Coordinates of C-alpha atoms and ligand atoms in Angstrom, one line a residue:
Chain P
M1 CA 142.7 10.0 -77.8
W2 CA 141.8 6.6 -79.3
E3 CA 145.1 5.4 -78.6
A4 CA 145.0 6.4 -75.0
I5 CA 141.8 4.3 -74.6
W6 CA 144.0 1.1 -74.8
H7 CA 146.3 2.2 -72.4
Y8 CA 144.2 3.7 -69.6
E9 CA 141.5 2.0 -67.9
F10 CA 139.7 5.2 -66.7
L11 CA 139.3 6.3 -70.3
R12 CA 138.1 3.0 -71.2
N13 CA 135.5 3.1 -68.2
A14 CA 134.2 6.6 -69.3
F15 CA 133.7 5.4 -72.8
V16 CA 131.8 2.2 -72.0
A17 CA 129.7 4.0 -69.4
G18 CA 129.3 6.9 -71.8
I19 CA 128.1 4.8 -74.8
L20 CA 125.8 2.8 -72.6
T21 CA 124.2 6.4 -71.3
G22 CA 124.1 7.6 -75.0
F23 CA 121.8 4.5 -75.6
A24 CA 119.7 4.2 -72.5
A25 CA 118.8 8.1 -71.9
P26 CA 117.5 8.8 -75.4
L27 CA 115.8 5.5 -75.4
L28 CA 113.7 6.4 -72.4
G29 CA 113.8 10.2 -73.6
V30 CA 111.6 9.4 -76.5
F31 CA 108.5 8.2 -74.3
I32 CA 109.2 11.0 -71.7
V33 CA 109.0 13.7 -74.5
V34 CA 106.1 12.5 -76.3
R35 CA 104.4 12.0 -72.9
R36 CA 105.2 15.6 -72.0
L37 CA 107.4 14.7 -69.1
S38 CA 110.5 16.2 -70.1
L39 CA 111.1 18.2 -66.8
I40 CA 110.4 15.2 -64.6
A41 CA 114.1 14.0 -65.4
D42 CA 115.2 17.4 -64.2
A43 CA 113.3 17.1 -60.9
L44 CA 114.8 13.4 -60.6
S45 CA 118.2 14.4 -61.3
H46 CA 118.2 16.9 -58.5
V47 CA 116.8 14.4 -56.0
T48 CA 119.6 12.2 -57.1
L49 CA 122.0 14.8 -56.2
A50 CA 120.5 14.8 -53.0
G51 CA 121.2 11.3 -52.5
I52 CA 124.9 11.5 -53.7
A53 CA 125.2 14.5 -51.3
A54 CA 124.0 12.4 -48.5
G55 CA 126.2 9.4 -49.6
L56 CA 129.4 11.7 -49.5
L57 CA 128.5 13.3 -46.2
L58 CA 128.0 9.9 -44.7
G59 CA 131.2 8.9 -46.0
S60 CA 133.1 11.9 -44.3
L61 CA 131.3 11.0 -41.2
A62 CA 131.7 7.5 -40.9
P63 CA 135.0 6.1 -42.2
A64 CA 133.2 2.7 -42.7
A65 CA 130.8 4.1 -45.0
A66 CA 133.4 5.9 -47.0
S67 CA 133.9 2.9 -49.3
W68 CA 130.2 2.9 -50.2
N69 CA 129.5 4.2 -53.9
P70 CA 127.4 7.3 -53.3
L71 CA 125.8 6.6 -56.6
Y72 CA 123.8 3.9 -55.0
I73 CA 122.4 6.1 -52.3
G74 CA 121.7 8.7 -55.2
M75 CA 119.7 5.8 -57.0
G76 CA 117.7 5.1 -53.9
F77 CA 116.6 8.8 -53.6
S78 CA 115.8 9.1 -57.2
V79 CA 113.6 6.1 -57.2
V80 CA 112.0 7.6 -54.0
G81 CA 111.6 10.8 -55.7
S82 CA 109.9 9.2 -58.6
L83 CA 107.2 7.6 -56.4
L84 CA 106.6 10.8 -54.8
V85 CA 106.3 12.7 -58.3
E86 CA 103.6 10.1 -59.2
K87 CA 101.9 10.5 -55.8
L88 CA 101.9 14.4 -56.3
R89 CA 100.5 14.0 -59.9
A90 CA 97.8 12.1 -58.7
V91 CA 97.1 14.6 -55.9
Y92 CA 97.4 17.8 -58.2
R93 CA 95.6 16.0 -61.0
H94 CA 94.7 19.2 -62.9
Y95 CA 98.3 20.8 -62.1
E96 CA 100.3 17.8 -62.9
E97 CA 103.3 20.0 -63.6
L98 CA 103.4 21.2 -60.0
A99 CA 104.9 17.9 -59.0
I100 CA 108.0 19.0 -60.7
P101 CA 109.0 22.3 -58.9
I102 CA 107.9 20.4 -55.5
I103 CA 110.5 17.7 -56.1
L104 CA 113.1 19.7 -57.8
S105 CA 113.3 22.3 -54.9
S106 CA 113.2 19.5 -52.1
G107 CA 116.1 17.8 -54.1
I108 CA 118.2 21.1 -54.2
G109 CA 117.2 22.0 -50.7
L110 CA 118.5 18.7 -49.2
S111 CA 121.4 18.8 -51.4
V112 CA 122.5 22.1 -50.2
I113 CA 122.0 21.3 -46.4
F114 CA 124.0 18.0 -46.9
I115 CA 126.9 19.9 -48.5
S116 CA 126.8 22.7 -45.8
I117 CA 126.9 19.8 -43.0
A118 CA 129.8 18.5 -44.7
N119 CA 131.5 21.8 -45.1
G120 CA 131.9 21.6 -48.7
F121 CA 133.4 18.7 -50.2
T122 CA 136.4 18.0 -52.4
T123 CA 136.4 18.1 -56.2
D124 CA 134.2 15.0 -56.2
L125 CA 131.2 16.9 -56.1
F126 CA 132.2 18.9 -59.0
S127 CA 132.4 15.8 -61.1
Y128 CA 128.9 14.8 -59.9
L129 CA 127.5 18.1 -61.1
F130 CA 129.0 18.3 -64.5
G131 CA 130.4 14.7 -65.2
S132 CA 133.9 13.7 -65.4
V133 CA 136.1 11.5 -67.8
S134 CA 138.4 10.3 -65.0
A135 CA 136.0 9.4 -62.1
V136 CA 134.3 6.8 -63.7
S137 CA 135.1 3.5 -61.7
R138 CA 134.9 -0.1 -62.8
A139 CA 131.7 -0.3 -60.4
D140 CA 130.2 2.8 -62.2
V141 CA 130.4 1.0 -65.4
W142 CA 128.9 -2.2 -64.1
T143 CA 126.0 -0.3 -62.6
A144 CA 125.7 1.5 -66.2
V145 CA 125.7 -2.1 -67.8
V146 CA 122.9 -3.4 -65.7
V147 CA 120.7 -0.3 -65.7
A148 CA 121.0 -0.1 -69.6
A149 CA 120.1 -3.5 -70.0
A150 CA 117.1 -3.3 -67.7
A151 CA 116.1 -0.3 -69.9
A152 CA 116.4 -2.2 -73.1
I153 CA 114.6 -5.3 -71.7
V154 CA 111.8 -3.3 -70.2
I155 CA 111.2 -1.2 -73.4
L156 CA 111.5 -4.2 -75.6
A157 CA 108.9 -6.2 -73.4
F158 CA 106.6 -3.3 -73.2
Y159 CA 107.0 -1.4 -76.3
K160 CA 103.4 -2.0 -77.6
E161 CA 101.9 -0.9 -74.3
L162 CA 104.3 2.1 -73.7
F163 CA 103.5 3.1 -77.4
L164 CA 99.7 3.0 -76.8
L165 CA 100.0 4.5 -73.1
S166 CA 101.9 7.4 -74.6
F167 CA 99.6 8.0 -77.6
D168 CA 96.5 7.6 -76.1
E169 CA 96.1 6.5 -72.5
E170 CA 92.2 6.1 -72.6
Y171 CA 92.4 3.5 -75.4
A172 CA 95.4 1.8 -73.5
R173 CA 93.0 1.6 -70.5
V174 CA 90.0 0.3 -72.6
S175 CA 92.5 -2.2 -74.1
G176 CA 92.8 -3.7 -70.5
I177 CA 96.6 -2.6 -70.3
R178 CA 97.7 -2.0 -66.6
T179 CA 98.5 1.6 -67.4
T180 CA 99.3 2.4 -63.7
L181 CA 101.6 -0.7 -63.5
I182 CA 103.3 0.1 -66.6
H183 CA 103.7 3.8 -65.8
F184 CA 105.4 3.1 -62.5
L185 CA 107.8 0.6 -64.0
F186 CA 108.7 3.3 -66.5
I187 CA 109.2 6.0 -64.0
V188 CA 111.4 3.9 -61.7
L189 CA 113.4 3.0 -64.8
V190 CA 114.0 6.6 -65.6
A191 CA 115.0 7.3 -62.1
L192 CA 117.6 4.4 -62.5
V193 CA 119.1 5.6 -65.8
I194 CA 119.3 9.2 -64.5
A195 CA 121.4 7.9 -61.4
A196 CA 123.6 5.8 -63.7
S197 CA 124.2 8.5 -66.1
M198 CA 125.3 10.9 -63.3
R199 CA 129.0 10.1 -63.6
I200 CA 129.3 11.0 -67.2
V201 CA 127.0 13.9 -67.9
G202 CA 126.3 15.0 -64.4
V203 CA 123.3 16.0 -62.4
L204 CA 122.7 19.4 -64.0
L205 CA 122.9 18.1 -67.8
I206 CA 121.4 14.6 -67.7
S207 CA 117.9 15.7 -68.6
S208 CA 119.2 17.3 -71.7
L209 CA 120.6 14.1 -72.8
M210 CA 117.3 12.3 -72.4
T211 CA 115.4 15.3 -74.4
L212 CA 117.7 16.9 -76.7
P213 CA 118.4 14.0 -79.1
V214 CA 114.6 13.4 -79.1
A215 CA 113.8 16.9 -79.8
A216 CA 116.1 16.7 -82.9
S217 CA 114.8 13.2 -83.9
I218 CA 110.9 14.1 -83.9
R219 CA 111.7 17.0 -86.4
I220 CA 112.7 14.6 -88.7
A221 CA 111.2 10.9 -88.0
K222 CA 108.0 9.9 -89.8
S223 CA 107.3 6.9 -87.5
F224 CA 107.8 6.4 -83.9
K225 CA 110.4 3.5 -84.5
Q226 CA 112.4 6.0 -86.7
A227 CA 112.2 8.5 -83.8
M228 CA 113.5 6.1 -81.4
G229 CA 116.4 5.0 -83.8
L230 CA 117.5 8.6 -84.4
S231 CA 117.2 9.6 -80.8
I232 CA 119.5 6.8 -80.0
L233 CA 121.9 7.7 -82.9
F234 CA 122.1 11.3 -82.0
G235 CA 122.4 10.4 -78.4
E236 CA 125.6 8.4 -79.2
L237 CA 126.9 11.0 -81.4
A238 CA 126.7 13.7 -78.7
V239 CA 128.3 11.4 -76.1
I240 CA 131.1 10.2 -78.4
A241 CA 132.0 13.6 -79.8
G242 CA 131.5 15.1 -76.4
L243 CA 133.6 12.7 -74.6
W244 CA 136.4 13.1 -77.4
A245 CA 136.2 17.0 -76.9
A246 CA 136.1 16.7 -73.2
Y247 CA 139.4 14.7 -73.3
E248 CA 141.2 16.5 -75.8
L249 CA 140.4 19.9 -74.1
D250 CA 140.4 18.8 -70.5
W251 CA 136.7 20.2 -70.1
A252 CA 133.8 18.7 -68.2
P253 CA 132.1 16.3 -70.5
G254 CA 128.6 17.2 -69.5
G255 CA 129.2 20.5 -71.2
T256 CA 130.8 19.2 -74.3
I257 CA 128.1 16.3 -74.6
V258 CA 125.3 18.8 -74.2
I259 CA 126.6 21.4 -76.7
V260 CA 127.2 18.5 -79.4
A261 CA 123.5 17.6 -78.7
V262 CA 122.4 21.2 -79.2
V263 CA 124.3 21.5 -82.4
I264 CA 122.7 18.3 -83.7
L265 CA 119.5 19.9 -82.8
L266 CA 120.3 23.0 -84.9
F267 CA 121.0 20.6 -87.7
A268 CA 117.8 18.9 -87.4
L269 CA 116.0 22.0 -87.5
G270 CA 117.6 23.3 -90.4
W271 CA 117.2 20.0 -92.2
K272 CA 113.5 20.4 -91.8
R273 CA 113.4 23.8 -93.1
G274 CA 115.4 22.8 -96.1
R275 CA 112.9 20.3 -96.9
Q276 CA 109.9 22.5 -96.4
R277 CA 111.0 25.0 -99.2
Chain B
M1 CA 79.3 -18.1 -68.7
E2 CA 79.1 -16.8 -72.2
N3 CA 75.4 -16.3 -73.2
G4 CA 73.7 -14.6 -76.0
I5 CA 74.2 -11.2 -74.5
A6 CA 77.2 -8.9 -75.4
V7 CA 76.3 -6.1 -72.8
Q8 CA 73.8 -6.1 -70.0
I9 CA 73.5 -3.0 -68.1
E10 CA 71.4 -3.4 -64.8
D11 CA 70.0 -0.4 -63.0
V12 CA 73.1 1.6 -63.5
S13 CA 73.3 5.1 -62.0
F14 CA 76.3 7.5 -62.2
R15 CA 77.2 11.1 -60.9
Y16 CA 80.4 13.0 -61.5
D17 CA 79.6 15.3 -58.5
K18 CA 76.3 15.7 -56.9
E19 CA 73.6 15.3 -59.5
N20 CA 73.0 11.8 -61.1
V21 CA 74.1 11.9 -65.0
L22 CA 72.5 8.4 -65.3
E23 CA 69.7 7.2 -63.4
N24 CA 68.7 3.7 -63.1
V25 CA 69.5 2.7 -66.7
S26 CA 68.9 -0.8 -67.6
L27 CA 69.8 -2.0 -71.2
M28 CA 70.4 -5.2 -72.8
V29 CA 72.3 -5.5 -76.3
P30 CA 72.2 -9.1 -77.5
K31 CA 75.0 -10.5 -79.6
G32 CA 74.8 -9.4 -83.1
A33 CA 72.6 -6.3 -82.5
F34 CA 73.5 -3.0 -83.8
L35 CA 72.2 -0.4 -81.3
G36 CA 71.9 3.3 -82.3
L37 CA 72.0 5.2 -79.0
V38 CA 70.7 8.8 -79.3
G39 CA 70.1 11.6 -77.0
P40 CA 70.6 15.4 -76.7
N41 CA 73.9 16.9 -75.6
G42 CA 74.8 16.1 -72.1
S43 CA 72.3 13.3 -71.9
G44 CA 74.8 10.9 -70.5
K45 CA 75.6 8.9 -73.6
S46 CA 79.4 9.2 -73.5
T47 CA 79.4 8.6 -69.7
L48 CA 77.3 5.3 -70.2
L49 CA 79.7 4.1 -72.8
K50 CA 82.5 4.8 -70.2
C51 CA 80.8 2.8 -67.7
V52 CA 80.6 0.1 -70.0
L53 CA 84.2 0.2 -71.0
G54 CA 85.4 0.1 -67.5
L55 CA 86.7 3.7 -67.5
L56 CA 84.0 4.9 -65.1
K57 CA 82.5 2.9 -62.2
P58 CA 78.8 3.2 -61.6
N59 CA 77.6 4.3 -58.1
S60 CA 75.0 1.8 -58.3
G61 CA 73.8 -1.0 -60.5
R62 CA 75.8 -3.8 -62.5
I63 CA 77.2 -4.4 -65.9
F64 CA 78.1 -7.5 -67.6
L65 CA 80.2 -8.0 -70.6
F66 CA 79.6 -11.2 -72.7
G67 CA 77.8 -12.5 -69.5
E68 CA 80.9 -11.8 -67.2
P69 CA 80.6 -9.2 -64.4
I70 CA 82.7 -6.2 -65.6
E71 CA 84.9 -6.4 -62.4
S72 CA 86.2 -9.5 -63.5
F73 CA 86.0 -9.2 -67.1
R74 CA 89.5 -9.8 -68.8
E75 CA 88.9 -10.1 -72.5
W76 CA 89.2 -6.4 -73.3
H77 CA 90.8 -7.4 -76.8
R78 CA 87.2 -8.5 -77.7
I79 CA 86.0 -4.9 -77.5
G80 CA 87.0 -1.9 -79.9
F81 CA 86.4 1.5 -79.2
V82 CA 86.4 4.8 -81.2
S83 CA 86.1 7.8 -78.5
Q84 CA 84.2 11.0 -79.2
K85 CA 87.6 12.8 -78.4
A86 CA 89.8 10.4 -80.6
N87 CA 90.8 13.4 -82.6
S88 CA 92.3 15.4 -79.8
F89 CA 95.4 13.6 -79.6
N90 CA 99.0 15.2 -79.6
R91 CA 99.5 16.6 -83.0
S92 CA 103.3 16.3 -83.0
F93 CA 103.4 12.6 -81.8
P94 CA 105.8 11.0 -84.5
A95 CA 103.7 8.1 -85.5
T96 CA 102.5 6.8 -89.0
V97 CA 99.0 5.8 -89.8
E98 CA 100.0 2.2 -89.8
E99 CA 101.6 2.5 -86.3
V100 CA 98.5 3.9 -84.7
A101 CA 96.1 1.7 -86.6
A102 CA 98.3 -1.3 -85.2
S103 CA 98.4 0.0 -81.7
G104 CA 95.1 -1.3 -80.8
L105 CA 96.4 -4.8 -81.2
A106 CA 98.7 -4.4 -78.2
A107 CA 96.4 -6.0 -75.7
K108 CA 96.0 -9.1 -78.0
R109 CA 99.4 -10.0 -78.2
G110 CA 101.7 -11.0 -75.2
L111 CA 104.9 -9.3 -73.9
F112 CA 107.8 -9.1 -76.3
R113 CA 105.6 -10.3 -79.1
Q114 CA 106.0 -8.7 -82.6
L115 CA 102.9 -8.3 -84.6
T116 CA 102.5 -11.5 -86.7
K117 CA 101.6 -11.5 -90.5
E118 CA 98.0 -12.2 -89.8
D119 CA 98.0 -8.8 -87.7
R120 CA 99.7 -7.0 -90.5
R121 CA 96.9 -8.1 -92.8
A122 CA 94.4 -7.0 -90.5
V123 CA 95.7 -3.6 -90.1
E124 CA 96.0 -3.2 -94.1
A125 CA 92.2 -4.7 -94.3
A126 CA 91.2 -2.3 -91.7
L127 CA 93.0 0.7 -93.5
A128 CA 91.5 -0.4 -96.7
A129 CA 87.9 -0.6 -95.2
V130 CA 88.2 3.2 -94.2
G131 CA 89.8 4.1 -97.7
L132 CA 93.3 5.0 -96.2
S133 CA 95.3 2.1 -97.9
G134 CA 97.6 4.8 -99.6
L135 CA 98.3 6.8 -96.7
A136 CA 99.6 3.8 -94.4
K137 CA 103.2 5.2 -94.1
R138 CA 102.3 8.9 -93.7
N139 CA 102.8 10.7 -90.4
I140 CA 99.5 10.9 -88.9
A141 CA 99.9 14.7 -88.1
E142 CA 99.9 15.2 -92.0
L143 CA 96.3 14.0 -92.4
S144 CA 93.2 16.0 -92.4
G145 CA 90.8 15.9 -89.3
G146 CA 88.4 13.5 -91.2
Q147 CA 91.2 11.2 -92.4
Q148 CA 92.6 11.1 -88.7
Q149 CA 89.3 10.2 -87.5
R150 CA 89.1 7.4 -89.9
V151 CA 92.6 6.1 -88.7
F152 CA 90.8 5.8 -85.3
I153 CA 88.1 3.8 -86.8
A154 CA 90.4 1.5 -88.5
R155 CA 92.5 1.0 -85.3
A156 CA 89.1 -0.4 -83.7
L157 CA 88.4 -2.6 -86.7
A158 CA 92.0 -3.9 -86.9
S159 CA 91.9 -5.8 -83.7
K160 CA 88.8 -7.8 -85.0
P161 CA 86.6 -7.1 -82.0
D162 CA 83.4 -9.0 -81.0
L163 CA 81.9 -5.7 -79.9
L164 CA 82.6 -2.4 -81.5
I165 CA 81.6 0.8 -79.4
L166 CA 81.5 4.0 -81.4
D167 CA 81.0 7.4 -79.8
E168 CA 80.1 9.9 -82.6
P169 CA 82.9 8.4 -84.8
T170 CA 82.1 10.4 -88.0
V171 CA 82.5 14.0 -86.6
G172 CA 84.5 15.8 -89.1
V173 CA 84.2 12.9 -91.7
D174 CA 82.7 14.0 -95.1
A175 CA 79.3 12.9 -96.4
R176 CA 80.6 10.4 -98.8
H177 CA 82.9 8.6 -96.2
V178 CA 80.2 8.7 -93.4
H179 CA 77.7 6.9 -96.0
E180 CA 80.6 4.5 -96.8
F181 CA 81.1 4.1 -93.1
Y182 CA 77.6 3.3 -92.2
E183 CA 77.5 0.8 -95.0
L184 CA 80.7 -0.8 -93.7
L185 CA 79.1 -1.0 -90.2
G186 CA 75.9 -2.5 -91.6
D187 CA 78.0 -5.0 -93.3
L188 CA 80.3 -5.8 -90.4
N189 CA 77.1 -6.3 -88.4
R190 CA 75.6 -8.5 -90.7
R191 CA 78.6 -10.8 -90.5
G192 CA 78.1 -11.2 -86.7
L193 CA 79.8 -8.1 -85.3
T194 CA 77.7 -6.5 -82.4
L195 CA 77.7 -2.6 -82.4
I196 CA 76.9 0.3 -80.0
L197 CA 76.9 3.5 -82.0
V198 CA 76.2 7.0 -80.6
T199 CA 75.0 9.5 -83.1
H200 CA 73.0 12.7 -83.7
D201 CA 72.0 11.6 -87.6
I202 CA 69.3 9.1 -86.6
G203 CA 67.7 9.8 -89.9
T204 CA 70.6 8.3 -91.9
I205 CA 71.3 5.1 -89.5
T206 CA 67.8 3.8 -89.3
D207 CA 68.5 1.4 -92.3
Q208 CA 71.5 -0.1 -90.8
V209 CA 70.7 -0.4 -87.0
T210 CA 68.6 -3.2 -85.5
D211 CA 67.8 -1.3 -82.2
I212 CA 67.4 2.3 -81.0
A213 CA 67.9 3.6 -77.4
C214 CA 67.0 6.9 -76.5
L215 CA 68.8 8.3 -73.2
N216 CA 68.6 11.3 -71.4
K217 CA 69.6 10.7 -68.1
R218 CA 67.0 7.8 -67.8
L219 CA 66.3 5.4 -70.7
Y220 CA 63.1 6.9 -72.5
F221 CA 62.7 4.2 -75.3
H222 CA 64.5 1.1 -76.4
G223 CA 63.2 -1.0 -79.1
N224 CA 63.8 -1.8 -83.0
A225 CA 63.8 0.8 -85.8
E226 CA 60.3 0.3 -86.8
E227 CA 58.9 0.6 -83.3
F228 CA 61.3 3.8 -83.2
A229 CA 59.5 5.0 -86.2
Q230 CA 56.0 4.5 -84.8
L231 CA 56.9 6.5 -81.8
D232 CA 54.4 9.7 -81.8
D233 CA 56.0 13.2 -81.8
E234 CA 54.8 13.8 -78.5
A235 CA 57.0 11.1 -77.0
I236 CA 60.0 12.2 -78.8
S237 CA 59.7 15.8 -78.1
Q238 CA 59.2 15.1 -74.7
F239 CA 62.4 13.3 -74.4
Y240 CA 64.5 15.4 -76.8
G241 CA 63.1 18.7 -75.6
H242 CA 62.2 19.5 -79.1
P243 CA 60.3 17.7 -82.1
L244 CA 63.0 15.6 -83.6
R245 CA 61.5 14.3 -87.0
V246 CA 60.6 17.9 -88.0
L247 CA 64.3 18.5 -87.6
S248 CA 65.6 15.7 -89.6
H249 CA 63.1 16.5 -92.4
E250 CA 64.7 19.8 -92.8
H251 CA 68.0 18.3 -93.8
Ligands
LIG301 N1 84.4 14.6 -66.5 C1 83.3 15.1 -66.2 N2 83.2 15.9 -64.9 C2 82.0 16.5 -64.5 N3 81.1 16.3 -65.3 C3 81.0 15.7 -66.4 C4 82.3 15.1 -67.1 N4 82.0 14.4 -68.1 C5 80.5 14.9 -68.4 N5 80.1 15.6 -67.4 C6 78.5 16.0 -67.2 O1 77.9 15.0 -67.4 C7 76.8 15.0 -68.3 C8 76.7 13.9 -69.4 O2 77.9 14.1 -70.1 P1 78.2 13.1 -71.4 O3 79.4 13.5 -71.8 O4 78.0 11.6 -71.0 O5 76.9 13.6 -72.5 P2 76.7 13.0 -73.9 O6 75.3 12.5 -74.0 O7 77.8 12.2 -74.4 O8 76.7 14.4 -74.7 P3 77.3 14.8 -76.2 O9 76.0 14.6 -77.0 O10 77.6 16.3 -76.1 O11 78.5 14.2 -76.5 C9 76.9 16.4 -68.8 O12 75.9 17.2 -68.0 C10 78.2 16.7 -68.5 O13 78.5 18.2 -68.1
LIG302 MG1 79.2 12.4 -75.9

């Protein structure tokens, strides 16, 4: 396959987008997991699907819209969804997790309606659900570049604030940190990364790329910085090995990437147990 | 408008639901003071501290920090805090003792800024002050409850605050370290740090504190330690609901 990368642009696109995803998803994932927001990624990915379905529908109804990248509409939906999640979490302050099924089912409901109106789409939809090695366009790659850079910059700029906010929200507020603003920025970033990762891993599996590498890393890491480093390392391992397997075997990359991540997690669990003996 | 007053509480009332938890509390803490705040469970001590820290907004009354109305106060890095619930953090959080102790410096340093050499020294000194130097690189979950509590005390000390607010900080800390910790507080106070300490062991802190305030929804007493010692038993039992000094003799 490594040779084929030089020959085929589509493969190069998939790899570059994959490597960016393998970096950005676990980077945000560390904060998502320690803040116990793991399921929010799931809710947002389904809202993104609704946006993509809307985009595909629009493209089939109005030929003028056919050239738009449905990913951008998915992104818009995802960001709106993230704001709704925040709103709902504030409304149900004592049942914060209620926001997740509400948003998740709305997302699926809308997706199914859009898909039905369009009378089912082509294989396009399949690639959005489970990722694809061949469907990543140059525009998708640029989107991934911009989103991954934004994620890196925001995390670098607000590392101290996000760490304190995640570890001890009350102390963050006492320290004069604008917790609502930082949290808002973070959740919008999560929405963007989810939408941008969609092409590679697919709607149904993107949240696992945000959580599985982190689940493995926190079994091993002593410090938070270590947990971040290991999560990104595991994320990249999963993406690269997963894409390779997907290409060689002609399987959907979403599945292979996630299964590699699961294997890494199993190793991490074993490693910890080995050390405890 | 910085004056000689660290905290000024004017006629503050607060309620969570219908009933007042704080009623017309007025209290002034001059710079350099070491105030011991005492009162029975549920008397509103933690609530009052949360108002002072800006976590709760009083229903009426005003609060000034270093002369500035709390609404426009921005220098939060000057205030350190150890919460009564500090110990109820997420146990599987991957962080070292050092990372937690340094996290209080976040507000002091701007965006993108890494910790300076001076910050690192301050964190080291704070960990040394609570007797945790050897454990800096350990995962915080691997510490005992009392050791964890001392990490939170170190976090508050590391940012070198001008005002340190402590809500029963020594819960779960063993007698030797409690004693050392109070000595440390007394020492810091003599070097100019203003302190507010909520505690139930009045007996042990009277040598360190300069002022004592007794709160039970309203402020029952505020004066220096000697004046407090001269209070008759009746005044104390009226406020506490039971004779306090008899209790402290039993220990
Ligand atoms: N979040 C809350 N919602 C509603 N009522 C509360 C809340 N927190 C405290 N209260 C009530 O306010 C009153 C004062 O509580 P507070 O925590 O300030 O007491 P305290 O003096 O700190 O007590 P302790 O010595 O037990 O720490 C109590 O009656 C308590 O039931
Ligand atoms: Mg309390």
